[in-house]
């Protein structure tokens, strides 16, 4: 213990011993009450609200960040597994910005590794630095995804060979630390594969492997089809459609029975087949003229009728008729009309849309009502199913919400069952709230009781001290009055300068207790 502190303690002890007995009791009681009050308030002082600064840190990164926080005298907490660090909530954002400027936490080494000029490096060292830089840049880029918390990239870049048969292809492996509750879709995995393969020369997408923190190979079966024949995009579209229908059902029944008291599951059967057909219709009642042909032939006079012996001479034209053949006056006329008709034809080319709804099935569970009952002297919640009329009305609402069609075989089923998980969760939340209210009442009650006890003891001590001072003052006045009467029963006391002892005693008493001295003089003046 330091010497100065020992002196202070000894002086305080001497001062305490010189105090009268009532003063000692009052001082000791006040100090004890003050210590109890301080202990009570410190036990219930407001706790510092901490916020996560960084998680999933490596040991070297955690050590660097802790050292910087210790230098700045910032309070912090480290998780039991020593992978996360938390700081006060009001300082978290400022510390993140500050550490980001300092490059903490380190997220891989990028091309800035070449900013440092290093002489005497071998070709192998330069190649390793280039590999580290490429890996670091890919890690930073992949880490920007919302679902990814951290990424590690490992590249295998073989050396170039002079012979084609000895040349090896590069490969890449990517490890993803996904955030809690997050997952990557197939198209996102494809995007990562093409990102990595496009960053490395001669790296084929099939040579890129992506693994998540659960050990699942995300690149496995990207191009394969599902057993049902639907591709990954088709399955995602079907799942998205089912979720949309489920949201519609919950949104229409949730305000009636409660958002946490309704569960909906929808199964949508979609037709992914592509069908085209051509249809031709003929209408015999409607006939249209397609083409028409008119031919006319006439002979007017001068025509010779062959006479005589049949044969060549009978077929000779009139102008060459040999003598002995007589001309005829007969006229010849010929007219021919040809009309082509066609029946009206209608051609229709149709194509069925891909992904058309084939059948829709909806199952809805609605929680019932609960009534308080007593079993074995304890109060319990008893489940009461909803009436059938209410269930029928719910089914009508669900049919209208999902677009129910009976011609395609849609089914909608609504049932009322006790959702025990929801009920237990509500009971647990209610018990937690009650426990928190009890703790709050107990805390404030202890503080109030401590203040009340302190106030009572303080006023009692003041009252006791006042009474003691009055009694002491009365005793001193009585003693001084008796002493004065013995010396001078009649008239004011005669003070002589030669009486040094009396004068000295009077002056000491006046200095020690001026209030009592003034009161004595007042008594003398009244008398």
Short mmCIF file of C-alpha atoms in Angstrom, two decimals:
data_model
loop_
_atom_site.label_atom_id
_atom_site.label_comp_id
_atom_site.label_asym_id
_atom_site.label_seq_id
_atom_site.Cartn_x
_atom_site.Cartn_y
_atom_site.Cartn_z
CA UNK A 1 0.00 0.00 0.00
CA UNK A 2 1.47 3.45 -0.87
CA UNK A 3 2.72 5.57 2.00
CA UNK A 4 0.46 8.49 1.07
CA UNK A 5 -2.61 6.27 1.24
CA UNK A 6 -1.55 4.96 4.65
CA UNK A 7 -1.24 8.51 5.95
CA UNK A 8 -4.70 9.40 4.67
CA UNK A 9 -6.20 6.30 6.27
CA UNK A 10 -4.50 7.02 9.60
CA UNK A 11 -5.68 10.62 9.55
CA UNK A 12 -9.23 9.51 8.76
CA UNK A 13 -9.08 6.99 11.63
CA UNK A 14 -7.82 9.64 14.08
CA UNK A 15 -10.54 12.05 12.97
CA UNK A 16 -13.15 9.35 13.40
CA UNK A 17 -11.91 8.53 16.93
CA UNK A 18 -12.10 12.18 18.01
CA UNK A 19 -15.74 12.40 17.02
CA UNK A 20 -18.38 11.95 19.73
CA UNK A 21 -20.12 8.62 19.97
CA UNK A 22 -23.33 9.73 18.19
CA UNK A 23 -21.30 11.26 15.35
CA UNK A 24 -19.36 8.02 14.92
CA UNK A 25 -22.60 6.04 14.70
CA UNK A 26 -24.07 8.48 12.16
CA UNK A 27 -20.95 8.51 9.98
CA UNK A 28 -20.64 4.70 10.02
CA UNK A 29 -24.33 4.27 9.20
CA UNK A 30 -24.19 6.80 6.37
CA UNK A 31 -21.12 5.14 4.84
CA UNK A 32 -22.75 1.71 5.08
CA UNK A 33 -25.97 2.95 3.46
CA UNK A 34 -24.00 4.68 0.71
CA UNK A 35 -22.04 1.50 -0.02
CA UNK A 36 -25.24 -0.55 -0.17
CA UNK A 37 -26.85 1.99 -2.52
CA UNK A 38 -23.79 2.04 -4.79
CA UNK A 39 -23.68 -1.75 -4.90
CA UNK A 40 -27.40 -1.92 -5.74
CA UNK A 41 -27.16 0.64 -8.50
CA UNK A 42 -24.01 -0.89 -9.95
CA UNK A 43 -25.64 -4.33 -10.02
CA UNK A 44 -28.48 -2.93 -12.12
CA UNK A 45 -26.55 -0.41 -14.20
CA UNK A 46 -27.44 -0.32 -17.89
CA UNK A 47 -25.39 -2.79 -19.88
CA UNK A 48 -23.44 -1.73 -22.95
CA UNK A 49 -25.21 -2.89 -26.10
CA UNK A 50 -22.69 -4.69 -28.27
CA UNK A 51 -22.94 -5.27 -32.03
CA UNK A 52 -21.08 -7.75 -34.17
CA UNK A 53 -18.12 -6.09 -35.87
CA UNK A 54 -16.68 -9.02 -37.85
CA UNK A 55 -17.41 -12.73 -37.94
CA UNK A 56 -15.63 -15.83 -39.27
CA UNK A 57 -12.22 -14.28 -38.70
CA UNK A 58 -8.95 -16.10 -38.94
CA UNK A 59 -6.63 -16.10 -35.94
CA UNK A 60 -4.20 -13.62 -37.49
CA UNK A 61 -7.00 -11.26 -38.53
CA UNK A 62 -8.58 -11.45 -35.06
CA UNK A 63 -5.23 -10.68 -33.43
CA UNK A 64 -4.68 -7.60 -35.63
CA UNK A 65 -8.16 -6.21 -35.00
CA UNK A 66 -7.92 -6.85 -31.24
CA UNK A 67 -4.57 -5.06 -31.10
CA UNK A 68 -6.01 -2.02 -32.87
CA UNK A 69 -9.00 -1.94 -30.51
CA UNK A 70 -6.71 -2.16 -27.47
CA UNK A 71 -4.66 0.75 -28.80
CA UNK A 72 -7.79 2.90 -29.19
CA UNK A 73 -9.15 1.80 -25.75
CA UNK A 74 -12.36 0.48 -27.32
CA UNK A 75 -14.22 -2.14 -25.23
CA UNK A 76 -14.85 -5.36 -27.14
CA UNK A 77 -15.95 -8.95 -26.74
CA UNK A 78 -14.61 -12.06 -28.46
CA UNK A 79 -16.87 -15.04 -29.13
CA UNK A 80 -16.10 -18.34 -27.35
CA UNK A 81 -14.93 -19.95 -30.61
CA UNK A 82 -12.59 -16.97 -31.22
CA UNK A 83 -13.93 -16.28 -34.70
CA UNK A 84 -16.05 -13.15 -34.10
CA UNK A 85 -15.56 -9.85 -32.29
CA UNK A 86 -18.19 -7.38 -31.06
CA UNK A 87 -17.93 -3.69 -30.11
CA UNK A 88 -20.37 -1.10 -28.72
CA UNK A 89 -23.22 -0.48 -31.13
CA UNK A 90 -22.58 3.25 -31.47
CA UNK A 91 -18.98 2.65 -32.58
CA UNK A 92 -19.44 -0.31 -34.95
CA UNK A 93 -19.95 1.67 -38.16
CA UNK A 94 -17.05 4.07 -37.50
CA UNK A 95 -14.72 1.17 -36.72
CA UNK A 96 -15.69 -0.68 -39.91
CA UNK A 97 -14.89 2.41 -42.00
CA UNK A 98 -11.64 2.95 -40.16
CA UNK A 99 -10.48 -0.65 -40.53
CA UNK A 100 -11.51 -0.68 -44.19
CA UNK A 101 -9.07 2.17 -44.84
CA UNK A 102 -6.36 0.15 -43.12
CA UNK A 103 -7.17 -3.01 -45.13
CA UNK A 104 -8.64 -4.97 -42.23
CA UNK A 105 -9.79 -7.63 -42.25
CA UNK A 106 -7.57 -8.89 -45.02
CA UNK A 107 -9.57 -10.37 -47.91
CA UNK A 108 -6.86 -11.90 -50.02
CA UNK A 109 -3.94 -10.33 -51.80
CA UNK A 110 -4.71 -8.68 -55.11
CA UNK A 111 -2.65 -7.02 -57.79
CA UNK A 112 -1.35 -4.53 -55.23
CA UNK A 113 1.28 -7.14 -54.43
CA UNK A 114 3.17 -5.82 -57.44
CA UNK A 115 3.15 -2.28 -56.04
CA UNK A 116 6.01 -3.29 -53.78
CA UNK A 117 9.21 -3.29 -55.72
CA UNK A 118 11.26 -6.34 -54.96
CA UNK A 119 14.55 -7.03 -56.66
CA UNK A 120 16.19 -10.38 -57.06
CA UNK A 121 12.99 -12.43 -57.33
CA UNK A 122 13.20 -15.58 -59.36
CA UNK A 123 10.82 -16.51 -62.14
CA UNK A 124 9.16 -19.05 -59.87
CA UNK A 125 8.50 -16.40 -57.21
CA UNK A 126 7.06 -14.03 -59.79
CA UNK A 127 4.74 -16.76 -61.07
CA UNK A 128 3.58 -17.53 -57.52
CA UNK A 129 2.88 -13.83 -56.90
CA UNK A 130 0.83 -13.67 -60.09
CA UNK A 131 -1.15 -16.72 -59.00
CA UNK A 132 -1.79 -15.18 -55.58
CA UNK A 133 -2.90 -11.91 -57.16
CA UNK A 134 -5.39 -13.62 -59.50
CA UNK A 135 -6.79 -15.73 -56.67
CA UNK A 136 -7.14 -12.67 -54.43
CA UNK A 137 -8.94 -10.64 -57.07
CA UNK A 138 -11.39 -13.48 -57.71
CA UNK A 139 -12.01 -13.87 -53.98
CA UNK A 140 -12.82 -10.16 -53.67
CA UNK A 141 -15.17 -10.25 -56.64
CA UNK A 142 -17.04 -13.35 -55.48
CA UNK A 143 -17.23 -11.98 -51.93
CA UNK A 144 -19.34 -9.07 -53.21
CA UNK A 145 -22.33 -11.36 -53.70
CA UNK A 146 -25.10 -10.81 -51.17
CA UNK A 147 -25.31 -14.50 -50.22
CA UNK A 148 -21.55 -15.04 -49.87
CA UNK A 149 -19.76 -14.15 -46.67
CA UNK A 150 -16.30 -15.26 -47.71
CA UNK A 151 -14.73 -17.00 -50.68
CA UNK A 152 -11.51 -18.90 -51.27
CA UNK A 153 -10.20 -19.60 -54.76
CA UNK A 154 -7.53 -22.19 -55.62
CA UNK A 155 -6.10 -22.23 -59.14
CA UNK A 156 -3.96 -24.86 -60.77
CA UNK A 157 -2.16 -23.30 -63.72
CA UNK A 158 0.24 -25.79 -65.32
CA UNK A 159 3.30 -24.60 -67.16
CA UNK A 160 3.18 -24.34 -70.92
CA UNK A 161 4.69 -27.23 -72.84
CA UNK A 162 6.31 -27.31 -76.26
CA UNK A 163 4.45 -30.49 -77.13
CA UNK A 164 0.68 -30.53 -77.48
CA UNK A 165 0.35 -34.07 -76.12
CA UNK A 166 2.09 -33.02 -72.88
CA UNK A 167 0.01 -29.88 -72.35
CA UNK A 168 -2.30 -29.93 -69.30
CA UNK A 169 -5.47 -27.92 -68.85
CA UNK A 170 -5.91 -25.47 -65.94
CA UNK A 171 -8.43 -26.18 -63.18
CA UNK A 172 -10.06 -24.08 -60.46
CA UNK A 173 -11.68 -24.82 -57.11
CA UNK A 174 -13.87 -22.30 -55.27
CA UNK A 175 -14.92 -22.59 -51.63
CA UNK A 176 -17.87 -20.43 -50.52
CA UNK A 177 -18.75 -19.53 -46.95
CA UNK A 178 -22.44 -18.71 -47.29
CA UNK A 179 -24.32 -16.52 -44.86
CA UNK A 180 -26.72 -18.11 -42.42
CA UNK A 181 -29.97 -19.04 -44.13
CA UNK A 182 -28.68 -18.16 -47.61
CA UNK A 183 -28.23 -20.39 -50.66
CA UNK A 184 -27.27 -19.96 -54.30
CA UNK A 185 -29.57 -20.64 -57.21
CA UNK A 186 -28.49 -22.64 -60.22
CA UNK A 187 -28.17 -19.60 -62.44
CA UNK A 188 -25.97 -17.90 -59.82
CA UNK A 189 -23.70 -20.95 -59.70
CA UNK A 190 -23.49 -20.89 -63.50
CA UNK A 191 -22.56 -17.23 -63.33
CA UNK A 192 -19.73 -17.96 -60.89
CA UNK A 193 -18.46 -20.79 -63.09
CA UNK A 194 -18.32 -18.54 -66.15
CA UNK A 195 -16.76 -15.73 -64.11
CA UNK A 196 -13.89 -17.94 -62.99
CA UNK A 197 -13.42 -19.65 -66.35
CA UNK A 198 -13.39 -16.34 -68.21
CA UNK A 199 -10.70 -14.97 -65.90
CA UNK A 200 -8.17 -17.72 -66.71
CA UNK A 201 -6.84 -18.47 -70.16
CA UNK A 202 -7.90 -21.87 -71.56
CA UNK A 203 -9.94 -22.68 -68.45
CA UNK A 204 -13.08 -24.57 -69.43
CA UNK A 205 -16.28 -24.21 -67.35
CA UNK A 206 -16.39 -27.98 -66.81
CA UNK A 207 -13.03 -27.75 -65.00
CA UNK A 208 -14.39 -25.37 -62.33
CA UNK A 209 -15.63 -26.88 -59.06
CA UNK A 210 -17.60 -24.88 -56.48
CA UNK A 211 -18.14 -26.20 -52.94
CA UNK A 212 -20.06 -24.49 -50.12
CA UNK A 213 -19.39 -24.54 -46.38
CA UNK A 214 -21.66 -27.61 -45.98
CA UNK A 215 -19.49 -29.66 -48.34
CA UNK A 216 -22.07 -29.68 -51.15
CA UNK A 217 -20.78 -29.58 -54.73
CA UNK A 218 -22.79 -26.80 -56.31
CA UNK A 219 -21.51 -27.40 -59.83
CA UNK A 220 -22.68 -30.99 -59.92
CA UNK A 221 -25.38 -31.64 -62.53
CA UNK A 222 -25.73 -28.07 -63.76
CA UNK A 223 -26.56 -29.15 -67.32
CA UNK A 224 -28.50 -32.25 -66.37
CA UNK A 225 -32.24 -32.33 -66.43
CA UNK A 226 -34.48 -33.30 -63.58
CA UNK A 227 -36.08 -36.77 -63.58
CA UNK A 228 -39.39 -35.24 -64.61
CA UNK A 229 -37.80 -33.91 -67.79
CA UNK A 230 -37.98 -30.28 -66.67
CA UNK A 231 -34.87 -28.17 -66.64
CA UNK A 232 -33.64 -26.24 -63.63
CA UNK A 233 -35.19 -22.99 -64.86
CA UNK A 234 -38.54 -24.72 -65.32
CA UNK A 235 -38.45 -26.18 -61.82
CA UNK A 236 -37.52 -22.77 -60.37
CA UNK A 237 -40.42 -21.22 -62.25
CA UNK A 238 -42.78 -23.85 -60.88
CA UNK A 239 -41.55 -23.31 -57.32
CA UNK A 240 -41.85 -19.55 -57.71
CA UNK A 241 -45.42 -19.93 -58.97
CA UNK A 242 -46.31 -22.17 -56.01
CA UNK A 243 -44.85 -19.67 -53.55
CA UNK A 244 -46.85 -16.88 -55.15
CA UNK A 245 -50.06 -18.85 -54.71
CA UNK A 246 -49.14 -19.62 -51.09
CA UNK A 247 -48.56 -15.93 -50.41
CA UNK A 248 -51.97 -15.12 -51.86
CA UNK A 249 -53.67 -17.66 -49.61
CA UNK A 250 -51.86 -16.46 -46.48
CA UNK A 251 -52.50 -12.82 -47.34
CA UNK A 252 -56.26 -13.37 -47.61
CA UNK A 253 -56.66 -15.63 -44.55
CA UNK A 254 -53.94 -14.10 -42.37
CA UNK A 255 -55.89 -10.95 -41.38
CA UNK A 256 -58.84 -13.15 -40.40
CA UNK A 257 -57.21 -15.91 -38.33
CA UNK A 258 -53.73 -14.42 -37.77
CA UNK A 259 -50.57 -14.51 -39.86
CA UNK A 260 -49.00 -17.18 -37.66
CA UNK A 261 -52.16 -19.30 -37.57
CA UNK A 262 -52.44 -20.35 -41.21
CA UNK A 263 -50.24 -22.70 -43.25
CA UNK A 264 -50.70 -23.07 -47.02
CA UNK A 265 -49.07 -25.49 -49.44
CA UNK A 266 -49.69 -25.37 -53.19
CA UNK A 267 -48.74 -27.92 -55.84
CA UNK A 268 -48.87 -26.67 -59.41
CA UNK A 269 -48.65 -29.15 -62.28
CA UNK A 270 -47.41 -27.36 -65.39
CA UNK A 271 -47.38 -28.65 -68.96
CA UNK A 272 -43.93 -28.04 -70.44
CA UNK A 273 -44.65 -29.82 -73.75
CA UNK A 274 -44.53 -27.75 -76.93
CA UNK A 275 -47.45 -28.52 -79.26
CA UNK A 276 -48.38 -27.01 -82.64
CA UNK A 277 -51.30 -27.98 -84.90
CA UNK A 278 -52.71 -26.89 -88.26
CA UNK A 279 -56.46 -26.90 -89.01
CA UNK A 280 -58.22 -26.47 -92.40
CA UNK A 281 -61.99 -25.86 -92.58
CA UNK A 282 -64.08 -26.09 -95.83
CA UNK A 283 -67.45 -24.35 -96.12
CA UNK A 284 -69.59 -25.91 -98.89
CA UNK A 285 -72.18 -23.19 -98.52
CA UNK A 286 -69.73 -20.58 -99.63
CA UNK A 287 -68.50 -21.08 -103.22
CA UNK A 288 -66.21 -18.69 -105.00
CA UNK A 289 -65.31 -18.44 -108.73
CA UNK A 290 -61.72 -19.26 -109.17
CA UNK A 291 -61.34 -18.93 -113.03
CA UNK A 292 -63.53 -18.61 -116.15
CA UNK A 293 -62.69 -19.42 -119.87
CA UNK A 294 -64.81 -18.30 -122.88
CA UNK A 295 -64.25 -19.67 -126.45
CA UNK A 296 -66.39 -18.56 -129.53
CA UNK A 297 -66.16 -19.92 -133.16
CA UNK A 298 -68.25 -18.62 -136.23
CA UNK A 299 -68.41 -19.24 -140.02
CA UNK A 300 -70.26 -16.69 -142.22
CA UNK A 301 -71.07 -17.64 -145.88
CA UNK A 302 -68.76 -18.88 -148.60
CA UNK A 303 -68.58 -22.20 -147.04
CA UNK A 304 -68.60 -25.06 -149.54
CA UNK A 305 -70.35 -28.23 -148.78
CA UNK A 306 -68.40 -31.14 -150.12
CA UNK A 307 -70.31 -33.20 -152.55
CA UNK A 308 -69.49 -36.10 -154.63
CA UNK A 309 -67.53 -39.10 -153.78
CA UNK A 310 -66.15 -39.14 -150.21
CA UNK A 311 -62.43 -38.95 -150.00
CA UNK A 312 -59.62 -36.49 -150.47
CA UNK A 313 -61.42 -34.37 -152.94
CA UNK A 314 -64.32 -33.85 -150.56
CA UNK A 315 -61.98 -32.27 -147.93
CA UNK A 316 -60.28 -29.79 -150.17
CA UNK A 317 -60.92 -26.11 -149.17
CA UNK A 318 -63.49 -24.22 -151.19
CA UNK A 319 -61.03 -22.08 -153.06
CA UNK A 320 -59.36 -25.20 -154.33
CA UNK A 321 -62.48 -27.07 -155.18
CA UNK A 322 -61.99 -28.67 -158.49
CA UNK A 323 -64.56 -28.30 -161.13
CA UNK A 324 -67.65 -30.32 -160.62
CA UNK A 325 -68.06 -29.52 -156.82
CA UNK A 326 -70.99 -27.24 -155.81
CA UNK A 327 -70.65 -24.56 -153.02
CA UNK A 328 -73.09 -24.48 -149.96
CA UNK A 329 -74.82 -21.49 -148.19
CA UNK A 330 -74.74 -23.05 -144.61
CA UNK A 331 -73.39 -20.83 -141.71
CA UNK A 332 -71.41 -22.36 -138.69
CA UNK A 333 -71.24 -20.90 -135.15
CA UNK A 334 -69.66 -22.41 -131.93
CA UNK A 335 -69.43 -20.95 -128.31
CA UNK A 336 -67.81 -22.67 -125.26
CA UNK A 337 -67.64 -21.29 -121.66
CA UNK A 338 -65.58 -23.05 -118.94
CA UNK A 339 -65.97 -21.86 -115.28
CA UNK A 340 -63.91 -23.25 -112.34
CA UNK A 341 -65.36 -22.97 -108.80
CA UNK A 342 -63.61 -23.57 -105.42
CA UNK A 343 -65.03 -24.17 -101.94
CA UNK A 344 -63.99 -21.62 -99.24
CA UNK A 345 -61.13 -22.96 -97.05
CA UNK A 346 -59.93 -21.57 -93.65
CA UNK A 347 -56.44 -22.57 -92.39
CA UNK A 348 -55.62 -22.07 -88.66
CA UNK A 349 -52.12 -22.55 -87.23
CA UNK A 350 -52.16 -22.87 -83.38
CA UNK A 351 -49.42 -23.33 -80.77
CA UNK A 352 -50.01 -24.20 -77.12
CA UNK A 353 -48.09 -22.00 -74.65
CA UNK A 354 -45.25 -23.70 -72.78
CA UNK A 355 -45.75 -23.96 -69.01
CA UNK A 356 -49.53 -23.88 -69.07
CA UNK A 357 -51.28 -24.76 -65.84
CA UNK A 358 -52.47 -28.35 -65.99
CA UNK A 359 -53.76 -28.85 -62.44
CA UNK A 360 -53.66 -26.93 -59.16
CA UNK A 361 -53.88 -28.47 -55.68
CA UNK A 362 -54.13 -26.31 -52.55
CA UNK A 363 -54.00 -27.53 -48.93
CA UNK A 364 -54.60 -25.04 -46.13
CA UNK A 365 -54.30 -25.60 -42.37
CA UNK A 366 -56.08 -23.06 -40.16
CA UNK A 367 -55.55 -22.91 -36.44
CA UNK A 368 -58.69 -23.04 -34.30
CA UNK A 369 -59.70 -21.14 -31.22
CA UNK A 370 -58.49 -21.72 -27.66
CA UNK A 371 -60.43 -21.53 -24.45
CA UNK A 372 -59.07 -21.47 -20.93
CA UNK A 373 -59.87 -24.56 -18.86
CA UNK A 374 -58.68 -26.08 -15.62
CA UNK A 375 -57.20 -29.57 -15.47
CA UNK A 376 -55.73 -30.88 -12.25
CA UNK A 377 -55.92 -27.45 -10.66
CA UNK A 378 -53.86 -25.86 -13.45
CA UNK A 379 -55.07 -23.49 -16.12
CA UNK A 380 -54.59 -24.89 -19.65
CA UNK A 381 -55.54 -23.83 -23.19
CA UNK A 382 -58.16 -26.08 -24.77
CA UNK A 383 -58.40 -26.30 -28.57
CA UNK A 384 -61.77 -25.65 -30.23
CA UNK A 385 -62.09 -26.41 -33.96
CA UNK A 386 -63.64 -23.82 -36.23
CA UNK A 387 -67.23 -24.45 -37.37
CA UNK A 388 -67.93 -26.05 -40.74
CA UNK A 389 -69.63 -22.92 -42.09
CA UNK A 390 -66.49 -20.92 -41.46
CA UNK A 391 -64.33 -23.57 -43.13
CA UNK A 392 -66.59 -23.49 -46.21
CA UNK A 393 -66.27 -19.72 -46.42
CA UNK A 394 -62.49 -20.05 -46.17
CA UNK A 395 -62.52 -22.54 -49.07
CA UNK A 396 -64.48 -20.08 -51.19
CA UNK A 397 -61.96 -17.33 -50.48
CA UNK A 398 -59.06 -19.62 -51.35
CA UNK A 399 -60.71 -20.70 -54.63
CA UNK A 400 -61.15 -17.13 -55.70
CA UNK A 401 -57.60 -16.23 -54.69
CA UNK A 402 -55.87 -18.99 -56.68
CA UNK A 403 -58.22 -18.95 -59.69
CA UNK A 404 -59.91 -22.31 -59.12
CA UNK A 405 -61.12 -24.14 -62.23
CA UNK A 406 -63.15 -27.32 -61.94
CA UNK A 407 -62.71 -28.28 -65.61
CA UNK A 408 -59.01 -28.97 -65.16
CA UNK A 409 -59.46 -30.91 -61.91
CA UNK A 410 -58.28 -28.34 -59.33
CA UNK A 411 -58.66 -29.23 -55.66
CA UNK A 412 -58.84 -26.96 -52.62
CA UNK A 413 -58.96 -28.33 -49.08
CA UNK A 414 -59.16 -26.26 -45.88
CA UNK A 415 -58.99 -27.94 -42.48
CA UNK A 416 -58.82 -26.71 -38.88
CA UNK A 417 -56.14 -28.30 -36.71
CA UNK A 418 -54.23 -27.13 -33.64
CA UNK A 419 -50.91 -25.68 -34.67
CA UNK A 420 -49.00 -26.78 -31.58
CA UNK A 421 -45.77 -25.16 -32.67
CA UNK A 422 -47.43 -21.77 -32.97
CA UNK A 423 -49.25 -22.20 -29.67
CA UNK A 424 -46.14 -23.26 -27.81
CA UNK A 425 -44.23 -20.38 -29.36
CA UNK A 426 -46.87 -17.91 -28.21
CA UNK A 427 -46.87 -19.43 -24.73
CA UNK A 428 -43.09 -19.19 -24.61
CA UNK A 429 -43.19 -15.56 -25.75
CA UNK A 430 -45.83 -14.81 -23.12
CA UNK A 431 -43.76 -16.46 -20.39
CA UNK A 432 -40.70 -14.58 -21.55
CA UNK A 433 -42.56 -11.27 -21.42
CA UNK A 434 -43.88 -12.09 -17.94
CA UNK A 435 -40.39 -12.99 -16.79
CA UNK A 436 -38.98 -9.75 -18.16
CA UNK A 437 -41.72 -7.74 -16.48
CA UNK A 438 -41.05 -9.49 -13.17
CA UNK A 439 -37.33 -8.81 -13.45
CA UNK A 440 -38.03 -5.17 -14.25
CA UNK A 441 -40.41 -4.80 -11.31
CA UNK A 442 -37.91 -6.52 -9.02
CA UNK A 443 -35.09 -4.25 -10.17
CA UNK A 444 -37.05 -1.06 -9.69
CA UNK A 445 -38.46 -2.39 -6.42
CA UNK A 446 -34.98 -3.01 -5.04
CA UNK A 447 -33.85 0.45 -6.10
CA UNK A 448 -36.96 2.03 -4.57
CA UNK A 449 -36.58 0.05 -1.35
CA UNK A 450 -32.92 1.03 -1.08
CA UNK A 451 -33.78 4.70 -1.57
CA UNK A 452 -36.60 4.44 0.98
CA UNK A 453 -34.39 2.80 3.59
CA UNK A 454 -31.67 5.33 2.96
CA UNK A 455 -34.14 8.22 3.32
CA UNK A 456 -35.62 6.82 6.53
CA UNK A 457 -32.22 6.25 8.10
CA UNK A 458 -31.05 9.67 6.95
CA UNK A 459 -34.01 11.51 8.51
CA UNK A 460 -33.80 9.41 11.69
CA UNK A 461 -30.13 10.22 11.99
CA UNK A 462 -30.80 13.92 11.49
CA UNK A 463 -33.53 13.80 14.10
CA UNK A 464 -31.34 11.97 16.60
CA UNK A 465 -28.43 14.34 15.95
CA UNK A 466 -30.69 17.38 16.42
CA UNK A 467 -32.01 16.05 19.70
CA UNK A 468 -28.48 15.30 20.91
CA UNK A 469 -27.33 18.81 20.01
CA UNK A 470 -30.30 20.37 21.82
CA UNK A 471 -29.67 18.26 24.92
CA UNK A 472 -26.00 19.15 24.86
CA UNK A 473 -26.79 22.82 24.42
CA UNK A 474 -29.26 22.79 27.31
CA UNK A 475 -26.75 21.01 29.57
CA UNK A 476 -24.05 23.52 28.74
CA UNK A 477 -26.39 26.43 29.34
CA UNK A 478 -27.48 24.95 32.63
CA UNK A 479 -23.90 24.35 33.74
CA UNK A 480 -22.86 27.86 32.74
CA UNK A 481 -25.86 29.37 34.52
CA UNK A 482 -25.07 27.56 37.78
CA UNK A 483 -21.47 28.62 37.57
CA UNK A 484 -22.40 32.26 37.06
CA UNK A 485 -24.88 32.20 39.93
CA UNK A 486 -22.26 30.83 42.33
CA UNK A 487 -19.81 33.55 41.42
CA UNK A 488 -22.27 36.48 41.33
CA UNK A 489 -25.80 35.71 42.43
CA UNK A 490 -27.03 39.30 41.95
CA UNK A 491 -26.34 41.53 38.99
CA UNK A 492 -24.24 40.94 35.96
CA UNK A 493 -20.99 39.05 36.45
CA UNK A 494 -17.95 41.11 37.19
CA UNK A 495 -15.17 40.38 34.82
CA UNK A 496 -11.69 41.26 35.95
CA UNK A 497 -8.71 41.33 33.75
CA UNK A 498 -6.74 39.73 36.50
CA UNK A 499 -8.93 36.62 36.27
CA UNK A 500 -7.00 35.20 33.34
CA UNK A 501 -8.25 31.65 33.77
CA UNK A 502 -11.93 32.67 33.48
CA UNK A 503 -11.30 34.90 30.47
CA UNK A 504 -9.30 32.24 28.72
CA UNK A 505 -11.96 29.64 29.34
CA UNK A 506 -14.70 31.99 28.11
CA UNK A 507 -12.82 32.79 24.90
CA UNK A 508 -12.15 29.10 24.21
CA UNK A 509 -15.81 28.26 24.74
CA UNK A 510 -16.89 31.11 22.46
CA UNK A 511 -14.57 29.93 19.70
CA UNK A 512 -15.62 26.32 20.11
CA UNK A 513 -19.35 26.95 20.25
CA UNK A 514 -20.29 30.46 19.14
CA UNK A 515 -23.96 29.56 18.84
CA UNK A 516 -24.19 28.55 22.51
CA UNK A 517 -22.21 31.63 23.55
CA UNK A 518 -24.63 33.91 21.70
CA UNK A 519 -27.56 32.10 23.32
CA UNK A 520 -26.01 32.67 26.78
CA UNK A 521 -25.66 36.37 26.09
CA UNK A 522 -29.29 36.49 24.96
CA UNK A 523 -30.37 34.83 28.24
CA UNK A 524 -28.37 37.39 30.20
CA UNK A 525 -29.90 40.27 28.32
CA UNK A 526 -33.42 38.95 28.91
CA UNK A 527 -32.74 38.66 32.64
#
